[in-house]
C-alpha cells in the first residue's frame, strides 16, 4: 500500500485519487454553502447561516480549516486506513460542529425555535461519507471487522446523543416531543419487517424446495411471483384493503385476531407477498448450484432424498438463502414506511405527518431512523453471509 512519502514521489497524475477529487469538490461547495438553518418555529421559513456564521470565533475558523485540510488530503492517493481515519474524523467533527452551532444559535431558554442542518452540512457529510465507505471497501475488512466498525460508529452516536450535544437540533426536539410514540412505532416497524420475512421464509423455503425438481410447476410459480413483484407497493397496499375488510366482516373471529381493511394486517400481508419471490428464487438458485458430484457421492453413501436435502443440498445452498434473507429484510424495512398510509404504523407515521404539517424535521426523524435500521441490517447480514460462505468453502 502506498505511503504519503511514496505518493509524493510519483508522477502527479498517479498521485491523484479520482474519488478524492469528487470528495474535495463536495467539501469546497459545502464549506461555502449554508451549514445551519435557524427558524423561529417549526414551520416558518428559516435563516441560513454558513459554518463561520453559525460558529463565530476561533472554533468556527478551526473547524473550517480542519475540514478543508481533510478535503484536500482526500485528493492524494494514500493508504486506505489513513483515508478511513480522515473520513471518520471529519464526520465526527461535523457531528460536534452542528451540535455546537445549534447550541449557539438557540436563544437562552427558547423551546420554540428550530435549528436544522442545511445543505452545506449534508454535502460535507456526503463527501466524507463517500471517503469513509470507499476506504472500508478498499481495506476489505473481515466480516467481524465490519460489524465492529458499525458498533463503534453506533457507540459514538450514542455518546453524542447521551451528552445532550444535539439536544437543540430540531430533529431531536421532534423526538423529545414524541419519545414514547417513537419507540412504539419503531417496534411496529421492526415487527412488520421481521414478521413478514419470517412468514416468507417459513412458506417460501419449503415452496422452493418442492418446486425445484418440478420444472413446469417451477416455471409457473416463478412467473406468478414475478408478476406480483411488478405491482407498485402503494397499489398493492391499496388492493388488499377491500378483500381484508370483507374477511373481517364476514369470517367469524377474523376481526378478533387483528384482520382488518386497514392497519397492520394488510401491511404485513403485502410485505409478505413482496418477500416471497426473493426467498423462492434464491432457494432455487442455491439448490441449482449444488455440485452434481456432491449429490452422487451422497447417493453412493446410501443417503435417502431427505438426508441428501438436509445434510448436503441445504447446507451448500445456505449462502444463497441467507442472501435472500438480507435482501428481503432491507427491502421490507424500506417498504414498511409506506404502511403508515393504511394505518400500519412504523417510522412512516413521522414521515407522512411531517409531509402533512410541512415539518421537514419530522420527516427527517422517520427517514433517518429507517435508513439507519436498513443500513445496520445490511452490514450485519452481509457479515453473516460471508462467514457462512467461507465455512462452506473449507
PDB file of N, CA and C in Angstrom, residues 187-260:
ATOM      1  N   UNK A 187     -40.941  -0.266  17.261  1.00  0.00           N
ATOM      2  CA  UNK A 187     -41.279  -1.671  17.462  1.00  0.00           C
ATOM      3  C   UNK A 187     -42.209  -2.199  16.388  1.00  0.00           C
ATOM      4  N   UNK A 188     -43.183  -1.367  15.989  1.00  0.00           N
ATOM      5  CA  UNK A 188     -44.096  -1.770  14.916  1.00  0.00           C
ATOM      6  C   UNK A 188     -43.347  -1.951  13.604  1.00  0.00           C
ATOM      7  N   UNK A 189     -42.428  -1.036  13.317  1.00  0.00           N
ATOM      8  CA  UNK A 189     -41.663  -1.104  12.066  1.00  0.00           C
ATOM      9  C   UNK A 189     -40.844  -2.397  12.005  1.00  0.00           C
ATOM     10  N   UNK A 190     -40.165  -2.706  13.106  1.00  0.00           N
ATOM     11  CA  UNK A 190     -39.356  -3.928  13.151  1.00  0.00           C
ATOM     12  C   UNK A 190     -40.253  -5.162  13.062  1.00  0.00           C
ATOM     13  N   UNK A 191     -41.402  -5.121  13.735  1.00  0.00           N
ATOM     14  CA  UNK A 191     -42.316  -6.269  13.705  1.00  0.00           C
ATOM     15  C   UNK A 191     -42.838  -6.523  12.297  1.00  0.00           C
ATOM     16  N   UNK A 192     -43.173  -5.457  11.574  1.00  0.00           N
ATOM     17  CA  UNK A 192     -43.651  -5.614  10.198  1.00  0.00           C
ATOM     18  C   UNK A 192     -42.564  -6.201   9.304  1.00  0.00           C
ATOM     19  N   UNK A 193     -41.350  -5.657   9.406  1.00  0.00           N
ATOM     20  CA  UNK A 193     -40.262  -6.104   8.531  1.00  0.00           C
ATOM     21  C   UNK A 193     -39.835  -7.531   8.853  1.00  0.00           C
ATOM     22  N   UNK A 194     -39.627  -7.815  10.135  1.00  0.00           N
ATOM     23  CA  UNK A 194     -39.146  -9.147  10.530  1.00  0.00           C
ATOM     24  C   UNK A 194     -40.267 -10.176  10.435  1.00  0.00           C
ATOM     25  N   UNK A 195     -41.496  -9.790  10.832  1.00  0.00           N
ATOM     26  CA  UNK A 195     -42.615 -10.733  10.771  1.00  0.00           C
ATOM     27  C   UNK A 195     -42.906 -11.198   9.356  1.00  0.00           C
ATOM     28  N   UNK A 196     -42.919 -10.265   8.408  1.00  0.00           N
ATOM     29  CA  UNK A 196     -43.156 -10.643   7.011  1.00  0.00           C
ATOM     30  C   UNK A 196     -42.015 -11.486   6.463  1.00  0.00           C
ATOM     31  N   UNK A 197     -40.784 -11.200   6.909  1.00  0.00           N
ATOM     32  CA  UNK A 197     -39.632 -12.001   6.489  1.00  0.00           C
ATOM     33  C   UNK A 197     -39.754 -13.431   6.999  1.00  0.00           C
ATOM     34  N   UNK A 198     -40.085 -13.591   8.273  1.00  0.00           N
ATOM     35  CA  UNK A 198     -40.219 -14.936   8.833  1.00  0.00           C
ATOM     36  C   UNK A 198     -41.312 -15.727   8.119  1.00  0.00           C
ATOM     37  N   UNK A 199     -42.439 -15.055   7.849  1.00  0.00           N
ATOM     38  CA  UNK A 199     -43.517 -15.742   7.127  1.00  0.00           C
ATOM     39  C   UNK A 199     -43.053 -16.166   5.739  1.00  0.00           C
ATOM     40  N   UNK A 200     -42.289 -15.287   5.061  1.00  0.00           N
ATOM     41  CA  UNK A 200     -41.805 -15.616   3.718  1.00  0.00           C
ATOM     42  C   UNK A 200     -40.828 -16.788   3.753  1.00  0.00           C
ATOM     43  N   UNK A 201     -39.986 -16.847   4.785  1.00  0.00           N
ATOM     44  CA  UNK A 201     -39.032 -17.958   4.892  1.00  0.00           C
ATOM     45  C   UNK A 201     -39.767 -19.261   5.215  1.00  0.00           C
ATOM     46  N   UNK A 202     -40.734 -19.192   6.132  1.00  0.00           N
ATOM     47  CA  UNK A 202     -41.478 -20.397   6.527  1.00  0.00           C
ATOM     48  C   UNK A 202     -42.244 -20.993   5.345  1.00  0.00           C
ATOM     49  N   UNK A 203     -42.766 -20.127   4.475  1.00  0.00           N
ATOM     50  CA  UNK A 203     -43.540 -20.611   3.323  1.00  0.00           C
ATOM     51  C   UNK A 203     -42.669 -20.728   2.068  1.00  0.00           C
ATOM     52  N   UNK A 204     -41.818 -19.738   1.835  1.00  0.00           N
ATOM     53  CA  UNK A 204     -41.044 -19.693   0.597  1.00  0.00           C
ATOM     54  C   UNK A 204     -39.968 -20.749   0.507  1.00  0.00           C
ATOM     55  N   UNK A 205     -39.309 -21.063   1.626  1.00  0.00           N
ATOM     56  CA  UNK A 205     -38.243 -22.071   1.597  1.00  0.00           C
ATOM     57  C   UNK A 205     -38.784 -23.457   1.245  1.00  0.00           C
ATOM     58  N   UNK A 206     -39.819 -23.945   1.937  1.00  0.00           N
ATOM     59  CA  UNK A 206     -40.381 -25.243   1.511  1.00  0.00           C
ATOM     60  C   UNK A 206     -40.951 -25.218   0.092  1.00  0.00           C
ATOM     61  N   UNK A 207     -41.538 -24.058  -0.291  1.00  0.00           N
ATOM     62  CA  UNK A 207     -42.068 -23.958  -1.648  1.00  0.00           C
ATOM     63  C   UNK A 207     -40.955 -24.087  -2.675  1.00  0.00           C
ATOM     64  N   UNK A 208     -39.833 -23.417  -2.434  1.00  0.00           N
ATOM     65  CA  UNK A 208     -38.703 -23.517  -3.356  1.00  0.00           C
ATOM     66  C   UNK A 208     -38.157 -24.927  -3.438  1.00  0.00           C
ATOM     67  N   UNK A 209     -38.082 -25.599  -2.281  1.00  0.00           N
ATOM     68  CA  UNK A 209     -37.604 -26.985  -2.270  1.00  0.00           C
ATOM     69  C   UNK A 209     -38.565 -27.897  -3.028  1.00  0.00           C
ATOM     70  N   UNK A 210     -39.873 -27.673  -2.865  1.00  0.00           N
ATOM     71  CA  UNK A 210     -40.877 -28.523  -3.502  1.00  0.00           C
ATOM     72  C   UNK A 210     -40.868 -28.372  -5.025  1.00  0.00           C
ATOM     73  N   UNK A 211     -40.776 -27.151  -5.522  1.00  0.00           N
ATOM     74  CA  UNK A 211     -40.877 -26.944  -6.965  1.00  0.00           C
ATOM     75  C   UNK A 211     -39.541 -27.116  -7.680  1.00  0.00           C
ATOM     76  N   UNK A 212     -38.439 -27.244  -6.927  1.00  0.00           N
ATOM     77  CA  UNK A 212     -37.119 -27.319  -7.567  1.00  0.00           C
ATOM     78  C   UNK A 212     -37.019 -28.443  -8.595  1.00  0.00           C
ATOM     79  N   UNK A 213     -37.419 -29.671  -8.292  1.00  0.00           N
ATOM     80  CA  UNK A 213     -37.285 -30.725  -9.309  1.00  0.00           C
ATOM     81  C   UNK A 213     -38.443 -30.761 -10.298  1.00  0.00           C
ATOM     82  N   UNK A 214     -39.474 -29.975 -10.072  1.00  0.00           N
ATOM     83  CA  UNK A 214     -40.671 -29.999 -10.923  1.00  0.00           C
ATOM     84  C   UNK A 214     -40.629 -28.796 -11.866  1.00  0.00           C
ATOM     85  N   UNK A 215     -40.059 -28.963 -13.025  1.00  0.00           N
ATOM     86  CA  UNK A 215     -39.713 -27.860 -13.914  1.00  0.00           C
ATOM     87  C   UNK A 215     -40.928 -27.058 -14.355  1.00  0.00           C
ATOM     88  N   UNK A 216     -42.019 -27.737 -14.732  1.00  0.00           N
ATOM     89  CA  UNK A 216     -43.188 -26.995 -15.215  1.00  0.00           C
ATOM     90  C   UNK A 216     -43.806 -26.172 -14.088  1.00  0.00           C
ATOM     91  N   UNK A 217     -44.006 -26.783 -12.923  1.00  0.00           N
ATOM     92  CA  UNK A 217     -44.564 -26.058 -11.774  1.00  0.00           C
ATOM     93  C   UNK A 217     -43.632 -24.925 -11.351  1.00  0.00           C
ATOM     94  N   UNK A 218     -42.359 -25.183 -11.404  1.00  0.00           N
ATOM     95  CA  UNK A 218     -41.363 -24.154 -11.056  1.00  0.00           C
ATOM     96  C   UNK A 218     -41.496 -22.939 -11.965  1.00  0.00           C
ATOM     97  N   UNK A 219     -41.710 -23.175 -13.243  1.00  0.00           N
ATOM     98  CA  UNK A 219     -41.851 -22.070 -14.191  1.00  0.00           C
ATOM     99  C   UNK A 219     -43.094 -21.243 -13.896  1.00  0.00           C
ATOM    100  N   UNK A 220     -44.214 -21.925 -13.622  1.00  0.00           N
ATOM    101  CA  UNK A 220     -45.467 -21.203 -13.354  1.00  0.00           C
ATOM    102  C   UNK A 220     -45.389 -20.402 -12.055  1.00  0.00           C
ATOM    103  N   UNK A 221     -44.838 -21.000 -11.010  1.00  0.00           N
ATOM    104  CA  UNK A 221     -44.728 -20.292  -9.724  1.00  0.00           C
ATOM    105  C   UNK A 221     -43.802 -19.080  -9.853  1.00  0.00           C
ATOM    106  N   UNK A 222     -42.690 -19.254 -10.533  1.00  0.00           N
ATOM    107  CA  UNK A 222     -41.739 -18.145 -10.702  1.00  0.00           C
ATOM    108  C   UNK A 222     -42.364 -16.996 -11.483  1.00  0.00           C
ATOM    109  N   UNK A 223     -43.128 -17.313 -12.513  1.00  0.00           N
ATOM    110  CA  UNK A 223     -43.789 -16.266 -13.293  1.00  0.00           C
ATOM    111  C   UNK A 223     -44.825 -15.529 -12.461  1.00  0.00           C
ATOM    112  N   UNK A 224     -45.610 -16.288 -11.679  1.00  0.00           N
ATOM    113  CA  UNK A 224     -46.622 -15.656 -10.842  1.00  0.00           C
ATOM    114  C   UNK A 224     -46.016 -14.710  -9.821  1.00  0.00           C
ATOM    115  N   UNK A 225     -44.933 -15.139  -9.175  1.00  0.00           N
ATOM    116  CA  UNK A 225     -44.282 -14.281  -8.187  1.00  0.00           C
ATOM    117  C   UNK A 225     -43.645 -13.062  -8.841  1.00  0.00           C
ATOM    118  N   UNK A 226     -43.144 -13.216 -10.045  1.00  0.00           N
ATOM    119  CA  UNK A 226     -42.558 -12.084 -10.766  1.00  0.00           C
ATOM    120  C   UNK A 226     -43.620 -11.049 -11.092  1.00  0.00           C
ATOM    121  N   UNK A 227     -44.801 -11.502 -11.491  1.00  0.00           N
ATOM    122  CA  UNK A 227     -45.895 -10.575 -11.798  1.00  0.00           C
ATOM    123  C   UNK A 227     -46.279  -9.778 -10.553  1.00  0.00           C
ATOM    124  N   UNK A 228     -46.380 -10.461  -9.413  1.00  0.00           N
ATOM    125  CA  UNK A 228     -46.722  -9.775  -8.166  1.00  0.00           C
ATOM    126  C   UNK A 228     -45.667  -8.734  -7.819  1.00  0.00           C
ATOM    127  N   UNK A 229     -44.408  -9.059  -8.073  1.00  0.00           N
ATOM    128  CA  UNK A 229     -43.309  -8.158  -7.740  1.00  0.00           C
ATOM    129  C   UNK A 229     -43.364  -6.870  -8.548  1.00  0.00           C
ATOM    130  N   UNK A 230     -43.995  -6.916  -9.717  1.00  0.00           N
ATOM    131  CA  UNK A 230     -44.060  -5.720 -10.565  1.00  0.00           C
ATOM    132  C   UNK A 230     -45.155  -4.752 -10.132  1.00  0.00           C
ATOM    133  N   UNK A 231     -46.063  -5.179  -9.262  1.00  0.00           N
ATOM    134  CA  UNK A 231     -47.124  -4.288  -8.796  1.00  0.00           C
ATOM    135  C   UNK A 231     -46.521  -3.242  -7.865  1.00  0.00           C
ATOM    136  N   UNK A 232     -46.765  -1.955  -8.085  1.00  0.00           N
ATOM    137  CA  UNK A 232     -46.221  -0.921  -7.186  1.00  0.00           C
ATOM    138  C   UNK A 232     -46.681  -1.149  -5.748  1.00  0.00           C
ATOM    139  N   UNK A 233     -45.801  -0.845  -4.815  1.00  0.00           N
ATOM    140  CA  UNK A 233     -46.082  -1.142  -3.407  1.00  0.00           C
ATOM    141  C   UNK A 233     -47.325  -0.425  -2.901  1.00  0.00           C
ATOM    142  N   UNK A 234     -47.482   0.845  -3.232  1.00  0.00           N
ATOM    143  CA  UNK A 234     -48.658   1.588  -2.768  1.00  0.00           C
ATOM    144  C   UNK A 234     -49.927   0.964  -3.337  1.00  0.00           C
ATOM    145  N   UNK A 235     -49.880   0.555  -4.603  1.00  0.00           N
ATOM    146  CA  UNK A 235     -51.049  -0.078  -5.222  1.00  0.00           C
ATOM    147  C   UNK A 235     -51.393  -1.391  -4.530  1.00  0.00           C
ATOM    148  N   UNK A 236     -50.378  -2.173  -4.174  1.00  0.00           N
ATOM    149  CA  UNK A 236     -50.636  -3.456  -3.513  1.00  0.00           C
ATOM    150  C   UNK A 236     -51.247  -3.247  -2.135  1.00  0.00           C
ATOM    151  N   UNK A 237     -50.726  -2.266  -1.398  1.00  0.00           N
ATOM    152  CA  UNK A 237     -51.321  -1.947  -0.096  1.00  0.00           C
ATOM    153  C   UNK A 237     -52.800  -1.591  -0.269  1.00  0.00           C
ATOM    154  N   UNK A 238     -53.104  -0.790  -1.283  1.00  0.00           N
ATOM    155  CA  UNK A 238     -54.480  -0.374  -1.515  1.00  0.00           C
ATOM    156  C   UNK A 238     -55.372  -1.517  -1.966  1.00  0.00           C
ATOM    157  N   UNK A 239     -54.842  -2.407  -2.814  1.00  0.00           N
ATOM    158  CA  UNK A 239     -55.646  -3.523  -3.327  1.00  0.00           C
ATOM    159  C   UNK A 239     -56.059  -4.498  -2.224  1.00  0.00           C
ATOM    160  N   UNK A 240     -55.299  -4.556  -1.163  1.00  0.00           N
ATOM    161  CA  UNK A 240     -55.601  -5.504  -0.089  1.00  0.00           C
ATOM    162  C   UNK A 240     -56.652  -4.980   0.884  1.00  0.00           C
ATOM    163  N   UNK A 241     -56.972  -3.694   0.819  1.00  0.00           N
ATOM    164  CA  UNK A 241     -57.908  -3.119   1.790  1.00  0.00           C
ATOM    165  C   UNK A 241     -59.291  -3.764   1.667  1.00  0.00           C
ATOM    166  N   UNK A 242     -59.848  -3.805   0.437  1.00  0.00           N
ATOM    167  CA  UNK A 242     -61.208  -4.319   0.239  1.00  0.00           C
ATOM    168  C   UNK A 242     -61.351  -5.790   0.607  1.00  0.00           C
ATOM    169  N   UNK A 243     -60.497  -6.696   0.107  1.00  0.00           N
ATOM    170  CA  UNK A 243     -60.692  -8.107   0.464  1.00  0.00           C
ATOM    171  C   UNK A 243     -60.497  -8.391   1.950  1.00  0.00           C
ATOM    172  N   UNK A 244     -59.547  -7.724   2.598  1.00  0.00           N
ATOM    173  CA  UNK A 244     -59.340  -7.961   4.023  1.00  0.00           C
ATOM    174  C   UNK A 244     -60.481  -7.380   4.853  1.00  0.00           C
ATOM    175  N   UNK A 245     -61.044  -6.256   4.386  1.00  0.00           N
ATOM    176  CA  UNK A 245     -62.216  -5.701   5.073  1.00  0.00           C
ATOM    177  C   UNK A 245     -63.393  -6.678   4.969  1.00  0.00           C
ATOM    178  N   UNK A 246     -63.564  -7.309   3.807  1.00  0.00           N
ATOM    179  CA  UNK A 246     -64.632  -8.301   3.631  1.00  0.00           C
ATOM    180  C   UNK A 246     -64.406  -9.500   4.549  1.00  0.00           C
ATOM    181  N   UNK A 247     -63.145  -9.971   4.634  1.00  0.00           N
ATOM    182  CA  UNK A 247     -62.833 -11.104   5.513  1.00  0.00           C
ATOM    183  C   UNK A 247     -63.141 -10.750   6.961  1.00  0.00           C
ATOM    184  N   UNK A 248     -62.764  -9.538   7.389  1.00  0.00           N
ATOM    185  CA  UNK A 248     -63.010  -9.128   8.767  1.00  0.00           C
ATOM    186  C   UNK A 248     -64.493  -9.064   9.081  1.00  0.00           C
ATOM    187  N   UNK A 249     -65.298  -8.682   8.088  1.00  0.00           N
ATOM    188  CA  UNK A 249     -66.736  -8.524   8.314  1.00  0.00           C
ATOM    189  C   UNK A 249     -67.508  -9.839   8.206  1.00  0.00           C
ATOM    190  N   UNK A 250     -66.978 -10.793   7.460  1.00  0.00           N
ATOM    191  CA  UNK A 250     -67.765 -11.999   7.163  1.00  0.00           C
ATOM    192  C   UNK A 250     -67.199 -13.297   7.725  1.00  0.00           C
ATOM    193  N   UNK A 251     -65.967 -13.321   8.112  1.00  0.00           N
ATOM    194  CA  UNK A 251     -65.366 -14.551   8.643  1.00  0.00           C
ATOM    195  C   UNK A 251     -65.340 -14.455  10.166  1.00  0.00           C
ATOM    196  N   UNK A 252     -65.994 -15.351  10.864  1.00  0.00           N
ATOM    197  CA  UNK A 252     -66.018 -15.299  12.333  1.00  0.00           C
ATOM    198  C   UNK A 252     -64.613 -15.379  12.927  1.00  0.00           C
ATOM    199  N   UNK A 253     -64.349 -14.494  13.842  1.00  0.00           N
ATOM    200  CA  UNK A 253     -63.059 -14.499  14.534  1.00  0.00           C
ATOM    201  C   UNK A 253     -61.950 -13.770  13.824  1.00  0.00           C
ATOM    202  N   UNK A 254     -62.145 -13.389  12.555  1.00  0.00           N
ATOM    203  CA  UNK A 254     -61.079 -12.723  11.805  1.00  0.00           C
ATOM    204  C   UNK A 254     -60.735 -11.369  12.416  1.00  0.00           C
ATOM    205  N   UNK A 255     -61.768 -10.588  12.723  1.00  0.00           N
ATOM    206  CA  UNK A 255     -61.514  -9.274  13.313  1.00  0.00           C
ATOM    207  C   UNK A 255     -60.863  -9.387  14.681  1.00  0.00           C
ATOM    208  N   UNK A 256     -61.193 -10.448  15.415  1.00  0.00           N
ATOM    209  CA  UNK A 256     -60.648 -10.612  16.765  1.00  0.00           C
ATOM    210  C   UNK A 256     -59.137 -10.833  16.756  1.00  0.00           C
ATOM    211  N   UNK A 257     -58.610 -11.413  15.693  1.00  0.00           N
ATOM    212  CA  UNK A 257     -57.157 -11.658  15.628  1.00  0.00           C
ATOM    213  C   UNK A 257     -56.430 -10.546  14.887  1.00  0.00           C
ATOM    214  N   UNK A 258     -57.123  -9.440  14.591  1.00  0.00           N
ATOM    215  CA  UNK A 258     -56.467  -8.268  14.025  1.00  0.00           C
ATOM    216  C   UNK A 258     -56.614  -8.072  12.541  1.00  0.00           C
ATOM    217  N   UNK A 259     -57.338  -8.951  11.846  1.00  0.00           N
ATOM    218  CA  UNK A 259     -57.523  -8.779  10.406  1.00  0.00           C
ATOM    219  C   UNK A 259     -58.507  -7.647  10.158  1.00  0.00           C
ATOM    220  N   UNK A 260     -58.133  -6.703   9.321  1.00  0.00           N
ATOM    221  CA  UNK A 260     -58.978  -5.552   9.000  1.00  0.00           C
ATOM    222  C   UNK A 260     -58.543  -4.981   7.666  1.00  0.00           C
TER     223      UNK A 260
END
